Amino acid sequence: MAFPVLAVLCAGLGLAIYKYISGWRRNIAKARKTGLVYIAVPISPISLLWQLTFKIWVPLIQLLPRSLWEGWLFVMIPEWGYKTGQTHFDRLGTETFVLASPTRLMLYTQSAEVIHRMTQRREAFPKDVALYGILSMFGHNVLTTEGAVWRVHRKITSASFNEKNAAHTFAEAISQTRGMLDTWFGPEGERTGTTKTIRSLEHDTMTWALNIIGYVGFGLRLLWPGQTLPKDIDPKLAKYGSLDAPPGYTMSFAASVALTLERIVTILLFPATVLRVLPFKWAREAYEAKVNYLKYMDEFLRDKIEETQGGGAPREGMDIMGQLVQSKYGHRAAKENGPKLDDSEIVGNAFIMTVAGHETTANTLHFSLVELATNPGAQRRLQQDIDGLFGGADPATWDYEKHINALLASHVGACVNETLRLVPPVTVVPKIVSPDADQAIRIDGRTHVLPAGMSCSLMAVCAHRNPRWWPTRPSERTPGAPTDLDDFLPERWYRTRDEDGAAGGGAAAAATATTTTTTTTKGGVAAAAVVEEDIDDRADYGGFQGSDVSAALYRPVRGSYIPFSDGPRSCLGRRIAMVEMGAVLAVIFQRYSIELAVDDWASDEQVAAMGPAERRALYRRAQARSTETIRQADSVLTLKLHGGRHVPVRLVKRGMERFVSDPELV
Ligand code: HEM
Ligand SMILES: *[C@@H]1O[C@H](CO)[C@@H](O)[C@H](O)[C@H]1NC(C)=O
């Protein structure tokens, strides 16, 4: 009896080993054929098994002789691009390499030239939407679809992203920033001129971004604790805007969105029926959040449809979900017979706007504030520019049309750019070689054929620090660093390309049109057809088309700077995000400065008793710790501080700084 079982087991094992080895050999052969540098790894770095257990294996593998793992282990560690920067690209002597595992072929690139081509040629290199499948759970949407379906979603959703709405968002961002400042200061802070130490900015920057997305996505006015809604507000809006749970709900609308996003992985992994009975707090929270969120969406949809069919003029202000409902149920929509979104797709798109616009913007604000506290020189220059633009004028009077371009062209825009360069929320943009056909691509003057279906990781976070495409100088901040590309230096956005030792050699190549060869393999016969392909940088896929500012500033080589991705699938919310960031930084730094907290080393009395040299030495310790903390950021959904990591800060009224006004501190 035992013998046949054993035999079957052995045969099964043999077959598995055979499949493993033959799959690996096949992929290695394919990798070699691309003509690119390649590395072979024993398991796919994105397989679930590896992702769940790598923390066990990595230290064990590292016990083996270094030569056995040095060449490939780095790529197996999640977020390796942020953690290791240029190191492994330098060691491999390439900007683009291929990985061959038994089950997968992947390409990694930090080449501006390759990134530019892949982001422009949407059909040859579509988005790897399989990775985003889970984000369709509330309905298909613009982020998770491809091809003709995506075009419909993109066309309909992009209608909301216009300059008029950007102006509305500017005003809302100003008002939300004041809510945040009031929360920080209170009457006590107004009197003393300083906040207490804020352990972490994360919670409040998340609230700030959520409140704005509530406005952008749903036309809502969401509140900070202690704020109340205006008395004359529409009772329907009051229901969604309230800080408490309205009848029939167990939490406020804002809480349901925040908690759904926070528990999104749980919600996606477990069906509601399971979550409901699991005896854990996280399960309960996830369940409650989802149930409330769906109920709000349902009711919201019905309200909006009613409002739309009631025939009143659409409400003034930004409201993506309202506009989507208009596009289906509005009077004008009835006359047009273009494709329409169905109800679940309306809800799906509204949800995806909160996913795409919440944590991304919150992190950008969080890191901008921390970087500015860590870099007093940059903070002082930022304040000079803000003073020049607005003087003491009340932010409520700032005019979008008059100010926005100058604001984004100033150090304010440069600081946002610099934060997005160093700590981009989306560190890797995932593409795939079209499954329909192999694709040829020119890299440094040579043509390489990439096999159909291969995944391609555009390593934004590495490209942003790649000295081949960025002008560099020796680092003043980090002695011994090969360049200043790891430093937070907003001034770099005012450098000219040739002023420095930039290896802009690839620039011209990346910017021009290309001739490519598409090789189609059918039944083993390779039929090659040469396709003349122009990279069309100006095609209109909706969203903001203009540049953020004037042409006089440093413009990165196309493909070397992609915090919002690029090309047809680039971020729809780019303009909105830049406008929000411009508003928040200007409002904060017009009247306040931000300093790293030093409580861990000295009390307020001790600091008060210190001379300038001692204060500087103290602040430098805080700067070093902050830099080290930022370096430990990691991604689950976006790049941020995890595991309780935090940078404590204080906000002080201008003129009351203890450290950052010292010109010796840079
Ligand atoms: C600093 C803030 C933001 C950053 C860094 C950012 C970054 C990105 C990136 C990198 C992508 C491309 C993702 C990919 O190809 O896999 C993207 C797509 C998208 N973003 Fe943003 N985003 C930000 C804010 C926003 C905001 C505020 C909104 C909406 C209100 C938004 C809406 C979208 C949408 C709808 C897409 C999908 C576009 C498509 O696939 O056609 N984003 N974003
Ligand atoms: C920020 O980056 C964008 C995109 O590259 C660029 O157009 C803009 O000029 C930059 N802003 C500043 C102030 O340099």
XYZ file of C-alpha atoms and ligand atoms in Angstrom:
723
model
C 0.000 0.000 0.000
C 2.749 2.423 1.028
C 4.680 1.850 -2.117
C 2.232 3.340 -4.631
C 1.675 6.408 -2.402
C 5.404 6.925 -2.149
C 5.783 6.418 -5.862
C 3.114 9.004 -6.613
C 4.719 11.422 -4.182
C 8.125 10.911 -5.723
C 6.753 11.302 -9.203
C 4.941 14.475 -8.162
C 8.068 15.863 -6.598
C 10.103 14.905 -9.622
C 7.655 16.644 -11.896
C 7.667 19.781 -9.737
C 11.468 19.873 -9.760
C 11.505 19.317 -13.475
C 9.024 22.141 -14.041
C 10.962 24.423 -11.733
C 14.270 23.813 -13.469
C 12.925 23.874 -16.985
C 10.952 27.047 -16.287
C 14.028 28.676 -14.888
C 16.195 27.610 -17.826
C 13.608 28.835 -20.295
C 13.401 32.231 -18.622
C 17.174 32.525 -18.385
C 17.398 31.798 -22.099
C 14.789 34.482 -22.795
C 16.609 36.947 -20.563
C 19.862 36.273 -22.393
C 18.155 36.845 -25.730
C 17.201 40.401 -24.777
C 20.879 41.302 -24.899
C 20.510 43.122 -21.585
C 22.368 42.422 -18.358
C 20.407 39.768 -16.470
C 20.396 38.050 -13.097
C 18.900 34.667 -12.221
C 16.987 34.281 -8.966
C 15.533 31.069 -7.510
C 12.047 32.429 -6.788
C 10.049 35.367 -8.054
C 10.437 38.350 -5.719
C 6.764 39.190 -6.116
C 5.424 35.692 -5.433
C 3.161 35.605 -2.405
C 5.231 32.830 -0.806
C 8.374 34.962 -0.935
C 6.666 38.172 0.138
C 5.251 36.481 3.210
C 8.434 34.672 4.237
C 11.425 36.654 2.958
C 12.262 37.899 6.437
C 13.002 34.299 7.407
C 15.056 33.457 4.337
C 17.167 36.543 3.843
C 19.257 36.185 7.037
C 19.659 32.459 6.382
C 20.835 33.055 2.829
C 23.259 35.650 4.103
C 24.958 32.953 6.191
C 26.159 31.397 2.933
C 29.372 32.635 1.285
C 28.821 36.133 -0.034
C 29.655 35.244 -3.602
C 26.590 32.972 -3.704
C 24.053 35.738 -3.079
C 25.706 39.091 -3.563
C 24.688 39.361 -7.191
C 20.945 38.842 -6.754
C 19.667 38.928 -3.173
C 19.223 42.732 -3.182
C 16.452 42.565 -5.752
C 14.471 40.172 -3.562
C 14.019 42.728 -0.803
C 10.850 44.808 -1.092
C 11.525 48.504 -1.774
C 15.166 47.756 -2.653
C 15.242 50.758 -4.980
C 14.686 53.230 -2.163
C 16.953 51.316 0.185
C 19.949 50.798 -2.080
C 19.670 53.630 -4.613
C 22.418 53.540 -7.233
C 24.495 50.815 -5.559
C 23.384 47.797 -7.544
C 22.892 49.567 -10.845
C 26.483 50.794 -10.454
C 27.756 47.350 -9.546
C 25.998 45.750 -12.517
C 27.236 48.613 -14.691
C 23.828 49.179 -16.251
C 20.693 51.277 -15.918
C 18.429 48.473 -17.096
C 18.554 44.789 -16.230
C 16.410 41.689 -16.502
C 15.544 39.199 -13.779
C 14.844 35.555 -14.583
C 13.093 33.400 -11.992
C 11.501 29.990 -12.596
C 8.095 31.606 -13.050
C 8.726 35.191 -14.131
C 10.719 37.501 -16.311
C 11.029 41.051 -15.092
C 12.838 44.167 -16.212
C 14.018 46.934 -13.915
C 15.081 50.284 -15.250
C 16.211 53.647 -13.975
C 17.091 54.899 -17.449
C 15.302 58.104 -18.400
C 15.394 57.002 -22.005
C 13.658 53.673 -21.331
C 11.180 55.192 -18.890
C 10.267 57.897 -21.363
C 9.638 55.376 -24.136
C 7.679 52.976 -21.975
C 5.414 55.655 -20.512
C 4.648 57.120 -23.931
C 3.953 53.867 -25.805
C 0.854 52.890 -23.889
C -0.235 50.085 -26.190
C 3.173 48.452 -26.383
C 3.745 48.859 -22.629
C 0.358 48.915 -20.928
C -0.111 49.260 -17.230
C 0.291 46.045 -15.258
C -3.316 46.192 -14.112
C -3.247 42.667 -12.690
C -1.374 44.198 -9.753
C -4.247 46.578 -9.118
C -7.064 44.076 -9.529
C -7.949 44.258 -5.859
C -8.630 47.970 -6.129
C -11.658 47.231 -8.317
C -13.597 45.816 -5.393
C -15.973 48.778 -5.228
C -16.312 48.942 -9.012
C -14.129 49.165 -12.112
C -12.367 52.466 -12.469
C -9.803 54.581 -14.280
C -6.866 53.273 -12.248
C -7.508 49.563 -12.648
C -8.592 49.189 -16.267
C -6.712 49.160 -19.560
C -7.500 49.464 -23.253
C -10.849 50.708 -24.543
C -12.547 50.456 -21.164
C -9.855 52.643 -19.589
C -10.318 55.260 -22.332
C -13.988 55.607 -21.402
C -13.172 55.938 -17.699
C -10.355 58.386 -18.378
C -12.467 60.555 -20.672
C -15.359 60.810 -18.241
C -13.346 61.275 -15.044
C -10.838 63.721 -16.501
C -13.617 66.242 -17.162
C -13.469 67.212 -13.469
C -9.780 68.040 -13.537
C -9.905 71.519 -15.021
C -8.511 74.888 -13.937
C -11.805 76.045 -12.514
C -11.842 73.117 -10.138
C -8.158 73.586 -9.362
C -9.052 77.112 -8.217
C -11.816 75.730 -5.967
C -9.361 73.216 -4.561
C -6.847 75.992 -3.862
C -9.417 77.784 -1.686
C -10.396 74.558 0.064
C -6.747 73.668 0.741
C -6.203 77.094 2.309
C -9.217 76.658 4.523
C -8.256 73.098 5.547
C -4.736 74.249 6.366
C -6.171 76.835 8.726
C -8.186 74.068 10.399
C -4.973 72.100 10.860
C -3.074 75.107 12.243
C -5.883 75.851 14.698
C -5.777 72.247 15.860
C -2.037 72.539 16.450
C -1.999 75.925 18.119
C -5.230 76.500 19.976
C -5.473 79.533 22.268
C -2.556 78.253 24.338
C -0.237 78.163 21.325
C -1.367 81.592 20.192
C -0.271 82.899 23.548
C 3.076 81.094 23.822
C 3.954 81.277 20.118
C 4.743 77.584 19.898
C 3.008 74.244 19.756
C 3.845 71.477 22.125
C 6.049 68.857 20.537
C 4.113 67.033 17.828
C 5.294 63.462 18.044
C 4.365 62.647 14.481
C 2.768 64.711 11.740
C 1.304 61.671 10.100
C -2.139 61.692 11.654
C -2.835 65.351 10.961
C -1.419 65.369 7.448
C -3.661 62.369 6.708
C -6.688 64.251 8.043
C -5.750 67.307 6.007
C -5.490 65.271 2.807
C -8.671 63.335 3.559
C -10.672 66.493 4.175
C -9.527 67.889 0.856
C -10.275 64.673 -0.998
C -13.745 64.764 0.605
C -14.184 68.062 -1.148
C -12.519 67.087 -4.429
C -14.268 63.728 -4.675
C -17.641 64.489 -3.165
C -18.049 68.246 -2.808
C -18.100 67.914 0.988
C -16.866 70.257 3.673
C -15.164 68.033 6.253
C -14.246 69.373 9.657
C -11.408 69.436 12.159
C -12.254 68.616 15.759
C -13.827 71.676 17.345
C -15.027 73.124 14.036
C -18.742 73.332 13.275
C -20.580 73.414 9.966
C -22.041 76.725 8.827
C -25.705 76.934 9.947
C -27.068 77.519 6.459
C -25.508 74.361 5.002
C -27.678 71.986 2.986
C -28.909 69.325 5.480
C -27.909 66.581 3.048
C -24.321 67.792 3.105
C -24.458 68.162 6.865
C -25.162 64.446 7.116
C -21.933 63.554 5.327
C -19.882 66.354 6.794
C -20.681 65.710 10.439
C -17.979 64.494 12.794
C -20.496 62.146 14.453
C -22.325 59.155 13.052
C -25.712 60.163 11.623
C -28.732 57.912 12.350
C -28.372 54.508 10.692
C -24.562 54.619 10.744
C -21.946 53.666 13.296
C -19.338 56.196 12.190
C -19.000 59.485 10.318
C -18.457 59.556 6.577
C -14.868 60.779 7.011
C -14.138 58.008 9.521
C -15.577 55.374 7.191
C -13.335 56.533 4.341
C -10.261 56.843 6.543
C -10.775 53.441 8.124
C -11.639 51.721 4.848
C -8.378 53.028 3.386
C -6.415 52.111 6.488
C -7.787 48.577 6.538
C -7.912 48.190 2.789
C -5.658 45.138 2.660
C -7.784 43.315 5.235
C -10.984 44.289 3.454
C -9.608 43.027 0.181
C -8.340 39.744 1.581
C -11.380 38.665 3.609
C -15.019 38.584 2.519
C -17.371 40.624 4.733
C -19.076 37.472 6.026
C -15.755 36.265 7.448
C -14.733 39.652 8.835
C -18.006 39.903 10.649
C -17.439 36.824 12.765
C -13.687 37.037 13.361
C -13.079 37.921 17.019
C -10.394 40.556 16.389
C -10.470 44.328 16.627
C -8.899 44.775 13.192
C -11.520 42.511 11.625
C -14.371 44.298 13.369
C -13.010 47.698 12.315
C -12.549 46.617 8.734
C -16.051 45.207 8.629
C -17.677 48.282 10.159
C -15.709 50.610 7.904
C -16.708 48.755 4.769
C -20.382 48.458 5.689
C -20.619 52.140 6.565
C -18.664 53.226 3.505
C -20.844 51.215 1.123
C -23.980 52.520 2.761
C -22.776 56.106 2.432
C -21.902 55.519 -1.205
C -25.289 54.043 -1.900
C -27.111 56.916 -0.282
C -24.795 59.462 -1.810
C -25.434 58.054 -5.245
C -29.200 58.213 -4.730
C -29.036 61.778 -3.411
C -26.935 62.872 -6.341
C -29.197 61.219 -8.883
C -32.210 62.879 -7.311
C -30.447 66.219 -7.292
C -29.411 65.827 -10.915
C -32.828 64.733 -12.109
C -34.440 67.488 -10.082
C -32.961 69.637 -12.817
C -31.278 72.241 -10.635
C -27.996 73.666 -11.832
C -25.028 71.541 -10.806
C -23.591 72.706 -7.513
C -20.733 75.169 -7.731
C -17.384 73.687 -6.693
C -15.505 70.472 -7.202
C -17.331 67.169 -6.796
C -16.070 64.313 -8.936
C -18.801 61.910 -7.909
C -21.506 64.492 -8.599
C -20.003 65.142 -11.996
C -19.918 61.410 -12.777
C -23.595 61.165 -11.866
C -24.274 64.179 -14.118
C -22.436 62.429 -16.946
C -24.925 59.573 -16.748
C -28.161 61.069 -15.448
C -27.857 64.756 -16.345
C -30.034 66.353 -19.029
C -27.124 66.791 -21.364
C -26.126 63.142 -20.949
C -29.539 61.987 -22.160
C -28.920 63.671 -25.504
C -25.421 62.308 -25.978
C -25.055 58.681 -26.860
C -21.398 58.117 -26.049
C -20.426 55.335 -23.658
C -21.457 55.874 -20.028
C -20.302 54.530 -16.689
C -22.715 52.340 -14.777
C -23.548 52.972 -11.117
C -20.939 50.595 -9.743
C -18.300 52.246 -11.923
C -19.311 55.647 -10.597
C -18.803 54.380 -7.056
C -15.573 52.634 -8.100
C -14.130 55.832 -9.550
C -15.137 57.906 -6.564
C -13.410 55.361 -4.345
C -10.260 55.310 -6.446
C -9.957 59.086 -6.232
C -9.765 58.770 -2.466
C -7.194 55.973 -2.720
C -5.089 57.840 -5.291
C -5.357 61.258 -3.718
C -5.296 60.639 0.018
C -2.125 58.953 1.206
C -0.038 60.272 -1.715
C -0.762 63.899 -0.877
C -0.608 63.331 2.878
C 2.867 61.786 2.614
C 4.069 64.581 0.365
C 2.992 67.132 2.955
C 4.430 65.084 5.816
C 7.845 64.665 4.195
C 7.931 68.264 2.928
C 7.454 69.547 6.464
C 10.015 67.167 7.904
C 12.562 67.959 5.177
C 12.072 71.693 5.685
C 12.591 71.319 9.420
C 15.711 69.294 8.701
C 17.001 71.858 6.192
C 16.718 75.307 7.786
C 18.440 77.028 4.847
C 15.765 75.764 2.464
C 13.064 76.812 4.916
C 14.388 80.370 5.142
C 14.538 80.725 1.365
C 10.997 79.352 1.124
C 9.792 81.986 3.582
C 11.531 84.774 1.659
C 9.693 83.781 -1.499
C 6.353 83.548 0.312
C 6.883 86.977 1.857
C 7.705 88.357 -1.582
C 4.547 86.885 -3.073
C 1.981 87.541 -0.364
C 3.520 89.828 2.250
C 1.155 89.741 5.202
C -2.009 89.317 3.130
C -4.641 87.072 4.691
C -4.667 83.710 2.834
C -8.449 83.997 2.482
C -7.774 86.814 0.003
C -5.196 84.974 -2.095
C -6.269 84.746 -5.696
C -5.687 81.524 -7.606
C -5.363 83.023 -11.054
C -3.118 85.788 -9.934
C -0.841 83.741 -7.690
C -0.709 80.092 -8.598
C 1.928 80.167 -11.329
C 4.284 82.406 -9.407
C 3.746 80.267 -6.318
C 4.611 77.025 -8.072
C 7.599 78.660 -9.784
C 8.965 79.846 -6.446
C 10.820 77.916 -3.780
C 7.429 76.556 -2.751
C 7.148 74.617 -6.023
C 10.821 73.703 -5.846
C 10.409 72.251 -2.330
C 7.460 70.129 -3.426
C 9.419 68.934 -6.454
C 12.401 68.117 -4.296
C 10.314 66.149 -1.797
C 8.696 64.202 -4.633
C 12.147 63.546 -6.080
C 13.575 62.089 -2.886
C 10.526 60.422 -1.317
C 8.035 59.837 -4.124
C 4.877 58.211 -2.725
C 4.808 55.862 -5.731
C 8.351 54.514 -5.936
C 7.874 52.098 -8.822
C 5.541 52.430 -11.796
C 4.579 48.938 -12.976
C 4.232 48.316 -16.700
C 4.171 45.161 -18.764
C 5.274 44.303 -22.288
C 2.028 43.896 -24.201
C 1.000 40.224 -23.957
C 0.085 40.354 -27.659
C 3.582 40.708 -29.063
C 7.271 41.028 -28.293
C 8.348 44.659 -28.353
C 11.544 46.202 -29.563
C 12.970 49.167 -27.764
C 16.092 51.210 -28.382
C 18.399 51.669 -25.451
C 21.580 53.694 -25.850
C 21.456 53.289 -29.601
C 20.952 49.505 -29.634
C 17.705 47.658 -30.277
C 16.574 45.085 -27.736
C 13.563 42.809 -28.146
C 11.563 42.354 -24.964
C 9.408 39.221 -24.720
C 5.613 39.594 -24.614
C 4.164 39.630 -21.116
C 7.384 40.552 -19.294
C 6.796 42.853 -16.319
C 8.709 46.117 -16.288
C 9.393 48.127 -13.168
C 10.077 51.777 -13.848
C 12.223 52.578 -10.830
C 11.163 56.178 -10.247
C 12.898 56.389 -6.915
C 16.257 55.430 -8.501
C 15.851 57.478 -11.685
C 15.316 60.526 -9.486
C 18.857 60.120 -8.123
C 20.584 58.898 -11.257
C 23.640 61.106 -11.906
C 23.574 60.338 -15.600
C 20.421 62.408 -16.045
C 20.682 65.001 -13.286
C 23.133 67.883 -12.925
C 25.224 67.286 -9.827
C 27.711 68.991 -7.576
C 29.815 67.562 -4.798
C 27.718 67.136 -1.669
C 28.222 69.731 1.031
C 25.865 68.013 3.402
C 27.084 64.441 3.195
C 30.890 64.456 3.125
C 32.207 61.591 1.060
C 28.998 61.128 -0.945
C 29.774 60.882 -4.664
C 27.184 63.571 -5.566
C 24.599 65.830 -3.928
C 21.684 63.802 -5.320
C 20.739 62.323 -1.937
C 20.488 65.788 -0.393
C 17.313 67.865 -0.092
C 18.308 70.882 -2.174
C 15.359 72.784 -3.656
C 17.877 75.155 -5.282
C 18.730 72.459 -7.766
C 15.456 73.305 -9.509
C 16.989 76.643 -10.475
C 20.183 75.234 -11.935
C 20.637 75.148 -15.663
C 21.434 71.884 -17.286
C 24.868 72.827 -18.616
C 25.950 74.914 -15.657
C 26.935 71.731 -13.863
C 28.633 68.488 -14.589
C 25.428 66.929 -15.878
C 25.900 64.045 -18.203
C 23.008 65.276 -20.276
C 24.255 63.175 -23.170
C 21.229 60.938 -23.179
C 18.863 63.853 -23.044
C 18.695 64.491 -26.731
C 18.254 60.814 -27.470
C 15.379 60.446 -25.054
C 13.531 63.433 -26.375
C 13.414 62.458 -30.025
C 11.144 60.159 -31.935
C 12.209 56.572 -32.440
C 12.046 53.899 -35.021
C 11.156 50.578 -33.507
C 10.786 47.053 -34.660
C 7.855 45.000 -33.503
C 8.438 41.297 -33.699
C 5.373 39.134 -33.574
C 5.872 35.512 -32.755
C 3.109 33.223 -33.941
C 3.437 29.463 -33.672
C 7.176 29.723 -33.377
C 7.602 31.663 -36.596
C 8.937 35.121 -36.041
C 7.472 37.642 -38.418
C 9.241 40.945 -38.100
C 7.623 44.175 -39.171
C 9.276 47.519 -38.882
C 6.986 50.119 -37.415
C 7.717 53.803 -37.592
C 6.644 55.070 -34.248
C 6.565 58.643 -33.145
C 6.494 59.245 -29.463
C 3.646 61.676 -29.191
C 4.295 63.865 -26.190
C 1.369 66.116 -26.887
C -1.539 63.732 -27.329
C -4.481 64.668 -25.118
C -5.565 62.047 -22.616
C -7.259 64.454 -20.283
C -5.794 66.032 -17.229
C -3.640 69.110 -16.961
C -1.559 69.666 -20.081
C 0.412 72.787 -19.290
C 3.698 72.965 -17.487
C 3.568 73.864 -13.845
C 5.573 76.989 -14.384
C 7.898 79.056 -16.512
C 10.390 77.700 -18.966
C 13.289 79.455 -17.257
C 13.539 76.819 -14.535
C 15.445 73.587 -14.612
C 13.434 70.975 -16.460
C 14.477 67.415 -15.784
C 15.245 65.244 -18.779
C 12.026 63.509 -19.808
C 11.809 60.171 -17.977
C 14.241 61.086 -15.199
C 11.537 62.550 -12.955
C 8.223 60.691 -12.776
C 6.553 61.180 -9.373
C 3.232 61.361 -11.244
C 4.282 58.832 -13.892
C 4.160 60.246 -17.416
C 2.389 59.852 -20.736
C -1.237 58.813 -21.278
C -1.476 56.978 -17.937
C 0.025 59.703 -15.841
C -1.682 60.990 -12.720
C -4.983 62.754 -13.319
C -4.605 64.601 -10.043
C -1.156 66.117 -10.680
C -2.323 69.703 -10.986
C -4.664 69.385 -8.024
C -1.914 67.855 -5.903
C 0.574 70.605 -6.808
C -2.032 73.271 -6.099
C -2.868 71.745 -2.709
C 0.809 71.536 -1.822
C 1.478 75.105 -2.925
C -1.402 76.335 -0.783
C -0.525 74.407 2.356
C 3.164 75.324 2.394
C 2.460 78.999 1.704
C -0.191 79.240 4.418
C 1.968 77.509 7.030
C 5.275 79.238 6.354
C 3.825 82.711 5.884
C 3.335 82.904 9.633
C 5.146 79.932 11.140
C 8.410 78.059 11.102
C 8.841 74.387 11.772
C 11.655 72.957 13.873
C 12.799 69.489 14.786
C 11.991 68.728 18.402
C 14.992 68.192 20.666
C 13.176 67.004 23.827
C 15.043 63.717 23.750
C 18.277 65.528 24.544
C 17.404 68.783 26.269
C 14.538 70.413 28.137
C 13.192 73.831 27.150
C 15.025 75.400 30.079
C 18.287 73.786 29.061
C 17.891 75.007 25.477
C 17.128 78.515 26.734
C 20.374 78.513 28.679
C 22.497 77.358 25.728
C 24.843 79.521 23.701
C 24.677 79.502 19.870
C 27.354 76.853 19.363
C 25.759 74.466 21.770
C 22.338 74.960 20.188
C 23.749 74.289 16.757
C 25.399 71.088 17.913
C 22.124 69.994 19.452
C 20.153 70.738 16.306
C 22.663 68.853 14.187
C 21.929 65.767 16.244
C 18.240 66.178 15.524
C 18.999 66.706 11.829
C 21.053 63.522 11.686
C 18.320 61.533 13.384
C 15.639 62.906 11.088
C 17.665 62.100 7.975
C 18.202 58.574 9.260
C 14.486 58.159 9.982
C 13.469 59.333 6.506
C 15.936 56.852 5.059
C 13.955 54.060 6.737
C 10.704 54.855 4.968
C 9.060 51.858 3.333
C 6.044 51.099 1.142
C 2.947 49.067 1.783
C 0.750 51.119 -0.512
C 2.918 54.234 -0.700
C 6.328 55.272 0.625
C 5.986 56.469 4.199
C 7.210 55.940 7.747
C 6.018 52.604 9.106
C 6.405 50.697 12.337
C 5.983 53.681 14.636
C 8.894 55.580 13.053
C 8.372 59.282 13.404
C 10.104 62.648 13.371
C 8.939 64.886 16.238
C 8.624 68.592 15.424
C 7.313 71.871 16.761
C 5.633 74.699 14.958
C 6.576 78.161 16.123
C 5.453 81.631 15.187
C 7.951 83.370 12.969
C 10.355 85.387 15.039
C 10.184 82.891 17.900
C 12.435 80.199 16.420
C 15.025 78.605 18.639
C 17.067 77.048 15.828
C 16.047 77.425 12.202
C 16.591 81.201 12.061
C 20.294 80.687 12.797
C 22.048 81.373 9.454
C 24.845 79.013 10.448
C 22.416 76.116 10.359
C 21.847 74.841 6.820
C 1.403 64.054 -4.548
C 0.310 63.431 -4.837
C 0.178 62.371 -5.897
C 1.118 61.550 -6.449
C 2.596 61.478 -6.124
C 0.448 60.743 -7.445
C 1.083 59.796 -8.235
C 0.457 59.035 -9.206
C 1.116 58.060 -10.033
C 2.600 57.704 -9.984
C 0.191 57.515 -10.855
C 0.408 56.419 -11.893
C 0.250 55.079 -11.233
C 0.599 53.928 -12.137
O 0.768 54.078 -13.334
O 0.697 52.821 -11.623
C -1.072 58.144 -10.542
C -2.273 57.842 -11.160
C -3.474 58.428 -10.820
N -3.670 59.424 -9.896
Fe -2.276 60.338 -8.758
N -0.875 61.067 -7.468
C -1.084 62.064 -6.546
C -2.288 62.679 -6.252
C -3.484 62.402 -6.862
C -4.738 63.063 -6.577
C -4.914 64.206 -5.574
C -5.689 62.469 -7.358
C -7.162 62.717 -7.486
C -7.839 63.611 -6.895
C -5.022 61.454 -8.155
C -5.650 60.646 -9.078
C -5.012 59.715 -9.868
C -5.709 58.874 -10.817
C -7.205 58.870 -11.113
C -4.745 58.066 -11.431
C -4.977 56.990 -12.504
C -4.838 57.576 -13.884
C -4.946 56.532 -14.977
O -4.572 55.377 -14.756
O -5.386 56.886 -16.077
N -3.690 61.446 -7.827
N -0.880 59.066 -9.545
C 8.793 71.089 -10.798
O 8.822 70.005 -11.701
C 8.030 70.177 -12.853
C 8.012 68.862 -13.615
O 9.260 68.499 -14.047
C 8.601 71.327 -13.659
O 7.826 71.537 -14.814
C 8.598 72.582 -12.797
O 9.240 73.617 -13.488
C 9.320 72.327 -11.484
N 9.153 73.472 -10.589
C 10.152 74.246 -10.196
C 9.845 75.357 -9.264
O 11.275 74.083 -10.577
